[in-house]
């Protein structure tokens, strides 16, 4: 992704235009309009179906619109936001979203992905291929299917408890006692491949001589990792952390299939809370206010991400 | 010295192999469940060898009601959405990659910014908006939204792939009087076949697996794609037939896995997409 910021617009097409000094002034403008024409279908689509809803989101977050379709929704100012910050269910959802993101993305996917990528560098080819195939399959599976597979895994009668029984460890009803942990592990299972791919690509770019030199100098594995490998891939770490945080913030289907946000809201992250307020409780205005907050957090992360890319130049 | 190094390497390799195999074993359990259960006459929620191997589960699921209609709906939605995405992205990428303009940079930054936005967050307002403009519960509305939500990333990828196509051939075509559209369709796109394939497959796979968008924007059961209809196994059919659920999951997941294998091999290893995302 370094490409966009690094190249000051390659502009291979400028050669035919610039060497003609005699054209009158209106022609370049006319030409640049014609040239921009192919952009128009994409721009129209993005304006109507992406920018439109975002603007609409910013509007109805300040109204009391309800699902029943009352004719006049009225402007209520910051009421929805005030309600939200006094609403225990909302604060609970914020907390759970934080827990979910930290456990499953920042700790789980990121560390496991890096660990796998590091191990893969040293492992023999068949093992590497096999592990890669399994981890990537978990990633490519549709979200809902992944949800069902892990629902089966964590259920009281499921595989995890069967293994714990066999090891004579205490089993429990994971989806009831620790639902947020269960869905976090589910997200680790589903998302680790992404970090693994990003880190494998990054590690592949470290010149072999550097690590070998350190090895000959007698630097042990841990010191090599800490002083050489990690500093050299730090940009990839930043990029990866931003991207997986954004992906994790918008997970809906996985949690919906596994727990529906329950029991008693104990795995209800913000997207599920937003859905419940908007549709089960018919408070579209309120649900949208929550959506707007989520969107703002997402935008903040996106901006930081863009800045990270820019400093790469 | 050399000997200790090489023997240390062997130990390292064995340790790395062992570590990977442990993770692989943990990751493979849910996958093993779906495969074994789909063949089991008496499947439950645990990974176990089938009581009796059978294809009855697939037989039971492969009916118009349960499988074919939802898959056809998925195909319509994702095929339509992907076609729209790829066409718009290819057109948009051309001026961005070929011509210099002071709007390129802000436009690309906006696109990149939009790539990162959590689409989940805007689904409630999209629903409200679609109700207002009568696009709710229509295939075309859902297709348009799918296309718009995938478009930022598709434009980004397509532009980067297009930058890799040398311009000399095109310049020859220009001097012969070919228009931009002609040189795009006849020269550039054929030269970036693998790139177009990646964008197409990636968009299709993302839409095929998407649950939330059709779940919100479609209401009629007959129009539901497989990602939503799979929940029926828990809802209306009473006792959950886990064997059938597993069989359906396999039928529904196979296309995206095959497509992924297709592009992964074409680009030499599974690291292509990660690389594309990273840069």
Coordinates of C-alpha atoms in Angstrom, one line a residue:
Chain A
X1 CA 0.0 0.0 0.0
X2 CA 3.0 2.2 -0.1
X3 CA 2.3 2.8 -3.7
X4 CA -0.3 5.5 -3.4
X5 CA 1.6 7.9 -1.3
X6 CA 5.0 7.3 -2.8
X7 CA 4.4 7.9 -6.4
X8 CA 3.4 11.4 -7.4
X9 CA 0.8 10.1 -9.9
X10 CA 2.8 8.1 -12.6
X11 CA 0.9 9.9 -15.4
X12 CA 2.1 7.9 -18.4
X13 CA -0.6 9.6 -20.4
X14 CA 0.6 13.2 -20.1
X15 CA 3.2 12.9 -22.9
X16 CA 0.6 13.2 -25.7
X17 CA -0.9 16.3 -24.2
X18 CA 1.9 18.5 -23.0
X19 CA 4.0 18.8 -26.1
X20 CA 1.3 20.7 -28.0
X21 CA 1.8 24.3 -27.1
X22 CA -0.6 25.8 -29.7
X23 CA -3.9 24.5 -28.5
X24 CA -6.3 27.0 -27.1
X25 CA -7.1 27.2 -23.5
X26 CA -10.4 25.4 -23.3
X27 CA -9.1 22.2 -24.7
X28 CA -7.1 20.9 -21.7
X29 CA -10.1 21.4 -19.4
X30 CA -12.3 19.7 -21.9
X31 CA -9.9 16.9 -22.2
X32 CA -9.5 16.4 -18.5
X33 CA -13.2 16.2 -18.2
X34 CA -13.4 13.5 -20.8
X35 CA -10.6 11.7 -19.1
X36 CA -12.3 11.8 -15.8
X37 CA -15.5 10.4 -17.3
X38 CA -14.7 6.8 -16.6
X39 CA -14.7 7.7 -12.9
X40 CA -18.4 8.7 -13.0
X41 CA -20.1 5.2 -12.6
X42 CA -18.0 4.5 -9.5
X43 CA -18.5 8.0 -8.1
X44 CA -22.2 7.9 -8.6
X45 CA -22.5 4.5 -7.0
X46 CA -20.3 5.6 -4.0
X47 CA -22.2 8.8 -3.5
X48 CA -25.6 7.2 -3.7
X49 CA -25.0 4.1 -1.7
X50 CA -22.2 4.9 0.6
X51 CA -21.9 8.6 1.2
X52 CA -25.7 8.9 1.1
X53 CA -26.3 6.5 3.9
X54 CA -23.5 8.0 6.0
X55 CA -25.0 11.5 5.6
X56 CA -28.4 10.0 6.4
X57 CA -26.9 8.3 9.4
X58 CA -25.6 11.6 10.7
X59 CA -29.1 13.1 10.2
X60 CA -31.3 10.5 11.9
X61 CA -28.9 10.0 14.8
X62 CA -30.4 13.4 15.9
X63 CA -34.0 12.4 15.5
X64 CA -36.4 10.1 17.3
X65 CA -37.2 8.0 14.2
X66 CA -38.9 4.7 15.0
X67 CA -39.4 1.5 13.1
X68 CA -43.2 1.8 13.1
X69 CA -42.8 4.6 10.5
X70 CA -44.5 7.4 12.2
X71 CA -45.0 10.2 9.7
X72 CA -43.0 12.9 11.4
X73 CA -39.8 12.2 13.1
X74 CA -38.7 15.2 15.1
X75 CA -35.3 16.6 15.7
X76 CA -34.2 15.9 19.2
X77 CA -30.6 17.2 19.3
X78 CA -28.2 15.3 21.4
X79 CA -30.9 13.4 23.3
X80 CA -30.0 10.0 21.8
X81 CA -26.4 10.5 22.8
X82 CA -27.3 11.6 26.3
X83 CA -29.6 8.6 26.6
X84 CA -26.7 6.3 25.4
X85 CA -24.2 7.5 28.0
X86 CA -26.8 7.1 30.7
X87 CA -27.8 3.6 29.4
X88 CA -26.2 0.7 31.3
X89 CA -26.8 -1.6 28.4
X90 CA -24.9 0.8 26.1
X91 CA -21.9 1.1 28.5
X92 CA -21.9 -2.7 28.9
X93 CA -21.8 -3.0 25.1
X94 CA -18.9 -0.5 24.9
X95 CA -17.0 -2.5 27.5
X96 CA -17.6 -5.8 25.8
X97 CA -16.6 -4.4 22.5
X98 CA -13.3 -3.3 24.1
X99 CA -12.8 -6.7 25.7
X100 CA -13.7 -8.5 22.4
X101 CA -11.3 -6.3 20.4
X102 CA -8.4 -6.5 22.8
X103 CA -8.6 -10.3 23.4
X104 CA -9.5 -11.4 19.9
X105 CA -7.7 -8.9 17.7
X106 CA -4.8 -7.2 19.5
X107 CA -3.8 -10.2 21.6
X108 CA -5.2 -13.3 19.9
X109 CA -5.0 -12.8 16.1
X110 CA -2.0 -10.5 16.2
X111 CA 0.2 -12.6 18.4
X112 CA -0.8 -15.9 17.1
X113 CA -0.5 -14.7 13.5
X114 CA 3.0 -13.4 14.2
X115 CA 3.9 -16.6 16.0
X116 CA 2.7 -18.7 13.1
X117 CA 4.6 -16.6 10.6
X118 CA 7.8 -16.9 12.6
X119 CA 7.5 -20.6 13.0
X120 CA 6.7 -21.1 9.4
X121 CA 10.0 -19.6 8.4
X122 CA 11.8 -22.4 10.1
X123 CA 9.4 -25.3 9.7
X124 CA 9.7 -28.0 7.1
X125 CA 7.7 -27.5 4.0
X126 CA 5.0 -30.1 4.4
X127 CA 4.1 -28.9 7.9
X128 CA 4.1 -25.4 6.7
X129 CA 1.8 -26.1 3.8
X130 CA -0.6 -28.1 6.0
X131 CA -0.8 -25.6 8.8
X132 CA -1.2 -22.7 6.3
X133 CA -4.0 -24.6 4.5
X134 CA -5.9 -25.3 7.7
X135 CA -5.6 -21.8 9.1
X136 CA -6.5 -20.1 5.8
X137 CA -9.5 -22.4 5.3
X138 CA -10.9 -21.1 8.6
X139 CA -10.5 -17.6 7.2
X140 CA -12.1 -18.2 3.8
X141 CA -15.2 -19.9 5.2
X142 CA -18.3 -17.8 5.2
X143 CA -18.8 -15.9 8.5
X144 CA -22.0 -17.7 9.4
X145 CA -20.6 -21.2 8.7
X146 CA -17.6 -20.3 11.0
X147 CA -20.2 -19.2 13.6
X148 CA -21.9 -22.6 13.4
X149 CA -18.7 -24.6 13.6
X150 CA -17.6 -22.8 16.7
X151 CA -21.1 -22.9 18.2
X152 CA -20.8 -26.7 18.0
X153 CA -17.3 -26.5 19.4
X154 CA -18.2 -24.5 22.5
X155 CA -21.6 -26.0 23.3
X156 CA -22.1 -27.9 26.4
X157 CA -22.3 -31.2 24.4
X158 CA -19.6 -29.9 22.1
X159 CA -16.0 -30.9 21.2
X160 CA -14.2 -28.7 23.7
X161 CA -16.0 -30.2 26.7
X162 CA -15.4 -33.7 25.3
X163 CA -11.7 -33.0 25.2
X164 CA -11.7 -31.5 28.7
X165 CA -13.5 -34.5 30.0
X166 CA -11.0 -36.8 28.4
X167 CA -8.2 -34.8 30.0
X168 CA -10.2 -35.0 33.3
X169 CA -10.4 -31.2 33.5
X170 CA -13.6 -29.5 34.6
X171 CA -15.9 -28.8 31.7
X172 CA -18.5 -26.1 31.6
X173 CA -21.2 -24.5 29.4
X174 CA -18.9 -22.0 27.7
X175 CA -21.6 -20.2 25.8
X176 CA -23.4 -19.5 29.1
X177 CA -20.6 -19.0 31.6
X178 CA -18.0 -17.1 29.5
X179 CA -19.8 -16.1 26.3
X180 CA -17.5 -13.1 25.5
X181 CA -14.5 -15.4 25.8
X182 CA -16.1 -18.0 23.5
X183 CA -16.9 -15.5 20.8
X184 CA -13.4 -13.9 21.2
X185 CA -11.8 -17.3 20.6
X186 CA -14.1 -17.8 17.7
X187 CA -12.9 -14.6 16.2
X188 CA -9.3 -15.7 16.7
X189 CA -10.0 -18.9 14.9
X190 CA -11.6 -17.1 12.0
X191 CA -9.2 -14.1 11.7
X192 CA -5.7 -15.3 12.5
X193 CA -5.0 -16.2 8.9
X194 CA -5.0 -12.5 7.9
X195 CA -2.3 -11.5 10.4
X196 CA -0.4 -14.6 9.5
X197 CA -0.4 -13.7 5.8
X198 CA 0.6 -10.1 6.5
X199 CA 3.5 -11.1 8.8
X200 CA 4.7 -13.9 6.5
X201 CA 4.9 -11.3 3.7
X202 CA 6.7 -8.9 5.9
X203 CA 9.2 -11.5 7.3
X204 CA 9.9 -12.6 3.7
X205 CA 11.2 -9.1 3.0
X206 CA 13.9 -9.1 5.7
X207 CA 17.2 -9.8 4.0
X208 CA 18.6 -13.2 5.0
X209 CA 22.1 -11.8 5.6
X210 CA 21.0 -9.7 8.5
X211 CA 19.5 -12.5 10.5
X212 CA 22.4 -14.8 9.6
X213 CA 25.0 -12.3 10.6
X214 CA 23.3 -11.9 14.0
X215 CA 23.1 -15.7 14.3
X216 CA 26.9 -16.1 13.6
X217 CA 27.6 -13.3 16.1
X218 CA 25.9 -15.5 18.7
X219 CA 22.6 -13.5 19.2
X220 CA 20.1 -15.9 20.7
X221 CA 16.6 -16.4 19.2
X222 CA 14.9 -14.1 21.7
X223 CA 17.4 -11.3 21.2
X224 CA 17.2 -11.6 17.4
X225 CA 13.5 -11.4 17.5
X226 CA 13.4 -8.4 19.8
X227 CA 16.3 -6.4 18.4
X228 CA 16.2 -7.3 14.7
X229 CA 13.0 -8.9 13.5
X230 CA 10.4 -6.9 15.3
X231 CA 12.0 -3.5 14.6
X232 CA 12.2 -4.4 10.9
X233 CA 8.6 -5.3 10.5
X234 CA 7.2 -2.6 12.8
X235 CA 5.3 -0.9 10.0
X236 CA 3.6 -4.1 9.1
X237 CA 2.7 -4.5 12.8
X238 CA 1.1 -1.1 12.8
X239 CA -0.8 -1.7 9.6
X240 CA -2.0 -5.1 10.7
X241 CA -3.2 -3.8 14.1
X242 CA -5.2 -1.1 12.5
X243 CA -6.8 -3.4 10.0
X244 CA -7.7 -6.2 12.3
X245 CA -9.1 -3.7 14.9
X246 CA -11.4 -2.3 12.2
X247 CA -12.4 -5.8 11.1
X248 CA -13.1 -6.8 14.7
X249 CA -15.2 -3.7 15.4
X250 CA -17.7 -4.7 12.7
X251 CA -18.1 -8.4 13.5
X252 CA -21.8 -9.2 13.6
X253 CA -22.7 -12.5 12.1
X254 CA -20.2 -14.6 14.1
X255 CA -21.6 -13.4 17.4
X256 CA -25.2 -13.4 16.2
X257 CA -25.0 -17.1 15.2
X258 CA -23.2 -18.2 18.3
X259 CA -25.0 -16.3 21.1
X260 CA -27.3 -13.7 19.7
X261 CA -25.5 -11.3 22.0
X262 CA -26.7 -13.2 25.1
X263 CA -27.2 -14.6 27.6
X264 CA -28.5 -11.4 29.1
X265 CA -26.4 -9.2 26.9
X266 CA -23.1 -10.7 28.1
X267 CA -21.7 -11.0 24.6
X268 CA -23.5 -8.0 23.2
X269 CA -20.9 -5.9 21.4
X270 CA -21.8 -2.6 19.8
X271 CA -23.0 -3.9 16.5
X272 CA -25.4 -6.3 18.2
X273 CA -26.6 -3.6 20.6
X274 CA -27.2 -1.3 17.7
X275 CA -29.2 -3.9 15.9
X276 CA -31.3 -4.8 19.0
X277 CA -32.2 -1.2 19.7
X278 CA -33.1 -0.4 16.1
X279 CA -35.1 -3.5 15.3
X280 CA -36.2 -5.4 18.3
X281 CA -36.9 -2.2 20.2
X282 CA -37.8 -0.2 17.1
X283 CA -35.7 2.7 18.1
X284 CA -34.1 3.5 14.8
X285 CA -33.0 7.0 15.9
X286 CA -31.3 5.6 19.0
X287 CA -29.7 2.7 17.1
X288 CA -28.4 5.0 14.5
X289 CA -26.8 7.3 17.2
X290 CA -24.9 4.2 18.4
X291 CA -24.0 3.4 14.8
X292 CA -22.7 6.9 14.3
X293 CA -20.4 6.6 17.4
X294 CA -19.1 3.3 16.0
X295 CA -18.6 4.9 12.6
X296 CA -16.7 7.8 14.3
X297 CA -14.4 5.4 16.2
X298 CA -13.9 3.5 12.9
X299 CA -13.0 6.8 11.1
X300 CA -10.6 7.7 13.7
X301 CA -8.8 4.4 13.3
X302 CA -8.9 4.9 9.5
X303 CA -7.3 8.3 9.7
X304 CA -4.5 6.9 12.0
X305 CA -4.0 4.1 9.5
X306 CA -3.7 6.6 6.6
X307 CA -1.1 8.5 8.6
X308 CA 0.8 5.3 9.3
X309 CA 0.9 4.7 5.5
X310 CA 2.1 8.2 4.9
X311 CA 5.0 8.0 7.2
X312 CA 6.2 4.9 5.3
X313 CA 7.3 7.2 2.4
Chain B
X1 CA 31.2 -24.2 14.4
X2 CA 29.3 -24.9 11.2
X3 CA 28.3 -28.2 12.5
X4 CA 26.8 -26.9 15.7
X5 CA 24.9 -24.3 13.7
X6 CA 23.4 -26.8 11.4
X7 CA 22.5 -29.2 14.2
X8 CA 20.9 -26.3 16.0
X9 CA 19.0 -25.5 12.9
X10 CA 17.6 -29.1 12.8
X11 CA 16.5 -28.8 16.4
X12 CA 14.9 -25.5 15.6
X13 CA 13.1 -27.0 12.6
X14 CA 11.7 -29.8 14.7
X15 CA 10.6 -27.4 17.4
X16 CA 8.9 -25.2 14.8
X17 CA 7.2 -28.2 13.2
X18 CA 5.9 -29.3 16.6
X19 CA 4.6 -25.8 17.4
X20 CA 2.8 -25.5 14.1
X21 CA 1.3 -28.9 14.4
X22 CA -0.2 -28.1 17.8
X23 CA -1.8 -25.0 16.4
X24 CA -3.0 -26.9 13.3
X25 CA -4.6 -29.5 15.5
X26 CA -6.5 -26.9 17.5
X27 CA -7.6 -25.2 14.3
X28 CA -8.6 -28.3 12.5
X29 CA -11.1 -29.6 15.1
X30 CA -14.1 -27.4 14.0
X31 CA -13.3 -28.3 10.4
X32 CA -13.2 -32.0 11.2
X33 CA -16.6 -31.7 12.9
X34 CA -18.3 -30.3 9.8
X35 CA -16.8 -32.9 7.5
X36 CA -17.4 -35.9 9.8
X37 CA -20.9 -34.8 10.8
X38 CA -22.0 -34.3 7.2
X39 CA -21.2 -38.0 6.6
X40 CA -22.6 -39.2 9.9
X41 CA -26.0 -40.9 10.1
X42 CA -26.3 -39.8 13.7
X43 CA -24.4 -36.5 14.0
X44 CA -24.3 -34.5 17.2
X45 CA -22.1 -31.6 18.3
X46 CA -18.9 -33.5 18.9
X47 CA -16.1 -34.5 16.7
X48 CA -16.4 -38.3 16.4
X49 CA -16.0 -40.9 13.8
X50 CA -19.4 -41.4 12.0
X51 CA -21.7 -44.1 13.4
X52 CA -22.3 -45.1 9.8
X53 CA -21.0 -43.3 6.7
X54 CA -23.8 -42.1 4.5
X55 CA -24.6 -39.4 2.0
X56 CA -28.2 -39.2 3.3
X57 CA -27.5 -35.8 4.8
X58 CA -26.5 -34.3 1.4
X59 CA -29.5 -36.1 -0.1
X60 CA -31.8 -34.5 2.4
X61 CA -30.4 -31.0 1.9
X62 CA -30.1 -31.0 -1.9
X63 CA -33.7 -29.9 -2.5
X64 CA -34.9 -26.7 -4.3
X65 CA -36.3 -25.3 -1.0
X66 CA -33.3 -25.8 1.2
X67 CA -30.3 -25.5 -1.1
X68 CA -30.9 -24.6 -4.7
X69 CA -33.0 -21.5 -4.3
X70 CA -30.8 -19.9 -1.7
X71 CA -27.7 -20.7 -3.7
X72 CA -29.2 -19.3 -6.8
X73 CA -30.1 -16.2 -4.9
X74 CA -26.6 -16.0 -3.6
X75 CA -25.3 -16.4 -7.1
X76 CA -27.6 -13.6 -8.4
X77 CA -26.7 -11.2 -5.6
X78 CA -23.0 -11.8 -5.6
X79 CA -22.6 -12.3 -9.4
X80 CA -24.5 -9.1 -10.0
X81 CA -22.7 -7.2 -7.3
X82 CA -19.3 -8.5 -8.5
X83 CA -19.9 -7.6 -12.1
X84 CA -20.9 -4.1 -11.2
X85 CA -18.0 -3.7 -8.8
X86 CA -15.4 -5.0 -11.3
X87 CA -16.8 -2.9 -14.2
X88 CA -16.9 0.3 -12.2
X89 CA -13.5 -0.3 -10.6
X90 CA -11.8 -1.0 -13.9
X91 CA -13.2 2.1 -15.4
X92 CA -12.3 4.2 -12.4
X93 CA -8.8 2.8 -12.1
X94 CA -7.9 3.7 -15.7
X95 CA -7.8 7.5 -15.3
X96 CA -6.3 7.2 -11.8
X97 CA -3.5 5.0 -13.1
X98 CA -2.9 6.7 -16.5
X99 CA -3.5 10.4 -16.2
X100 CA -1.9 12.9 -13.9
X101 CA -4.4 15.1 -12.1
X102 CA -4.4 17.0 -8.9
X103 CA -7.6 15.1 -7.9
X104 CA -6.0 11.7 -8.0
X105 CA -4.3 11.9 -4.6
X106 CA -7.3 13.2 -2.6
X107 CA -9.6 10.7 -4.5
X108 CA -7.4 7.7 -3.7
X109 CA -7.0 8.8 -0.1
X110 CA -10.8 9.0 0.2
X111 CA -11.1 5.6 -1.3
X112 CA -8.6 4.2 1.1
X113 CA -10.4 5.8 4.0
X114 CA -13.7 4.3 2.8
X115 CA -12.1 0.9 2.6
X116 CA -11.5 1.0 6.3
X117 CA -15.0 2.1 7.4
X118 CA -17.0 -0.5 9.3
X119 CA -19.8 -1.1 6.9
X120 CA -21.7 -2.9 9.7
X121 CA -22.2 0.5 11.4
X122 CA -24.2 2.0 8.5
X123 CA -26.6 -0.8 8.0
X124 CA -29.3 0.6 10.2
X125 CA -29.4 3.9 8.3
X126 CA -29.2 2.1 5.0
X127 CA -32.2 0.1 6.1
X128 CA -34.1 3.3 7.0
X129 CA -33.0 4.9 3.7
X130 CA -34.0 1.9 1.6
X131 CA -37.5 1.9 3.2
X132 CA -37.9 5.5 2.3
X133 CA -36.8 5.1 -1.4
X134 CA -38.6 1.8 -1.8
X135 CA -35.5 -0.3 -2.4
X136 CA -36.0 -2.5 0.7
X137 CA -36.5 -6.2 -0.1
X138 CA -35.4 -5.8 -3.7
X139 CA -32.5 -7.7 -5.3
X140 CA -31.3 -4.7 -7.3
X141 CA -31.1 -2.5 -4.2
X142 CA -29.0 -5.1 -2.4
X143 CA -26.8 -5.6 -5.4
X144 CA -26.2 -1.8 -5.6
X145 CA -25.3 -1.7 -1.9
X146 CA -23.0 -4.7 -2.2
X147 CA -21.2 -3.1 -5.1
X148 CA -20.8 0.2 -3.4
X149 CA -19.5 -1.4 -0.2
X150 CA -16.9 -3.4 -2.1
X151 CA -16.0 -0.7 -4.6
X152 CA -13.4 1.3 -2.5
X153 CA -11.2 -1.7 -2.0
X154 CA -11.7 -2.9 -5.6
X155 CA -10.7 0.5 -7.0
X156 CA -7.6 0.5 -4.8
X157 CA -6.5 -3.0 -5.9
X158 CA -7.4 -2.5 -9.5
X159 CA -5.4 0.8 -9.6
X160 CA -2.3 -0.9 -8.1
X161 CA -2.5 -3.8 -10.6
X162 CA -3.0 -1.4 -13.4
X163 CA 0.1 0.6 -12.4
X164 CA 2.1 -2.6 -13.1
X165 CA 1.1 -2.7 -16.8
X166 CA 3.7 -0.9 -19.0
X167 CA 2.3 1.9 -21.1
X168 CA 4.3 1.6 -24.3
X169 CA 1.7 -0.6 -26.1
X170 CA -1.0 1.8 -25.1
X171 CA 0.9 4.8 -26.4
X172 CA 1.2 3.1 -29.8
X173 CA -2.6 2.6 -29.7
X174 CA -3.1 6.3 -28.8
X175 CA -1.1 7.5 -31.7
X176 CA -3.2 5.3 -33.9
X177 CA -6.2 7.2 -32.6
X178 CA -7.7 4.7 -30.1
X179 CA -9.9 6.1 -27.4
X180 CA -9.3 5.6 -23.7
X181 CA -12.1 3.1 -23.5
X182 CA -10.7 1.1 -26.5
X183 CA -7.2 0.9 -25.1
X184 CA -8.6 0.0 -21.6
X185 CA -10.7 -2.9 -22.9
X186 CA -8.4 -4.1 -25.7
X187 CA -5.0 -3.6 -24.3
X188 CA -4.8 -2.9 -20.5
X189 CA -7.3 -5.3 -19.1
X190 CA -6.1 -8.4 -21.1
X191 CA -2.6 -7.6 -19.9
X192 CA -3.7 -7.6 -16.3
X193 CA -5.8 -10.8 -16.4
X194 CA -4.5 -12.1 -13.0
X195 CA -5.2 -8.7 -11.4
X196 CA -8.7 -8.6 -12.7
X197 CA -9.2 -12.2 -11.5
X198 CA -8.0 -11.3 -8.0
X199 CA -10.4 -8.3 -7.8
X200 CA -13.3 -10.4 -9.1
X201 CA -12.7 -13.4 -6.8
X202 CA -12.1 -11.2 -3.8
X203 CA -15.3 -9.2 -4.3
X204 CA -17.3 -12.3 -4.9
X205 CA -15.9 -14.1 -1.9
X206 CA -16.6 -11.2 0.4
X207 CA -20.2 -10.9 -0.8
X208 CA -20.8 -14.6 -0.8
X209 CA -19.9 -14.8 2.9
X210 CA -21.7 -11.6 3.9
X211 CA -24.5 -12.2 6.3
X212 CA -25.5 -8.8 7.6
X213 CA -26.3 -7.0 4.4
X214 CA -28.9 -9.4 3.0
X215 CA -30.1 -10.1 6.5
X216 CA -31.0 -6.4 6.8
X217 CA -32.0 -5.5 3.3
X218 CA -34.1 -8.5 2.2
X219 CA -37.3 -9.6 3.9
X220 CA -39.0 -12.2 1.7
X221 CA -37.8 -15.7 2.5
X222 CA -37.8 -16.6 -1.2
X223 CA -35.1 -14.0 -1.9
X224 CA -32.8 -15.0 0.9
X225 CA -29.2 -16.0 -0.1
X226 CA -27.6 -19.0 1.6
X227 CA -25.8 -16.9 4.2
X228 CA -29.2 -16.0 5.7
X229 CA -31.2 -19.1 4.9
X230 CA -28.7 -21.3 6.8
X231 CA -30.3 -19.9 10.0
X232 CA -33.5 -21.8 9.2
X233 CA -31.9 -24.9 10.4
X234 CA -32.3 -23.5 13.9
X235 CA -35.5 -21.7 13.5
X236 CA -38.5 -23.3 11.9
X237 CA -37.4 -26.9 11.5
X238 CA -37.7 -27.8 15.2
X239 CA -35.0 -30.3 16.2
X240 CA -31.7 -29.3 14.7
X241 CA -30.4 -31.9 12.3
X242 CA -26.7 -31.4 12.8
X243 CA -25.8 -33.7 10.0
X244 CA -27.9 -31.7 7.5
X245 CA -26.6 -28.4 8.8
X246 CA -23.0 -29.7 8.3
X247 CA -23.8 -30.9 4.8
X248 CA -25.4 -27.6 3.9
X249 CA -22.4 -25.7 5.3
X250 CA -20.1 -27.7 3.1
X251 CA -22.2 -27.2 0.0
X252 CA -22.4 -23.5 0.7
X253 CA -18.7 -23.1 1.5
X254 CA -17.2 -25.1 -1.4
X255 CA -17.5 -22.4 -4.1
X256 CA -15.5 -19.8 -2.1
X257 CA -12.8 -22.3 -1.1
X258 CA -12.4 -23.4 -4.7
X259 CA -12.2 -19.8 -5.9
X260 CA -9.6 -19.0 -3.3
X261 CA -7.5 -21.9 -4.3
X262 CA -7.8 -20.8 -7.9
X263 CA -6.4 -17.3 -7.3
X264 CA -3.9 -18.4 -4.7
X265 CA -2.3 -20.8 -7.1
X266 CA -2.4 -18.4 -9.9
X267 CA -0.5 -15.9 -7.9
X268 CA 2.0 -18.3 -6.5
X269 CA 1.1 -19.2 -2.9
X270 CA -1.6 -18.1 -0.5
X271 CA 0.3 -15.0 0.4
X272 CA -0.9 -12.9 -2.5
X273 CA -4.0 -11.5 -0.9
X274 CA -2.1 -10.6 2.3
X275 CA 0.5 -9.0 0.2
X276 CA -2.0 -7.1 -1.8
X277 CA -3.6 -5.8 1.4
X278 CA -0.3 -4.9 2.8
X279 CA 1.1 -3.2 -0.2

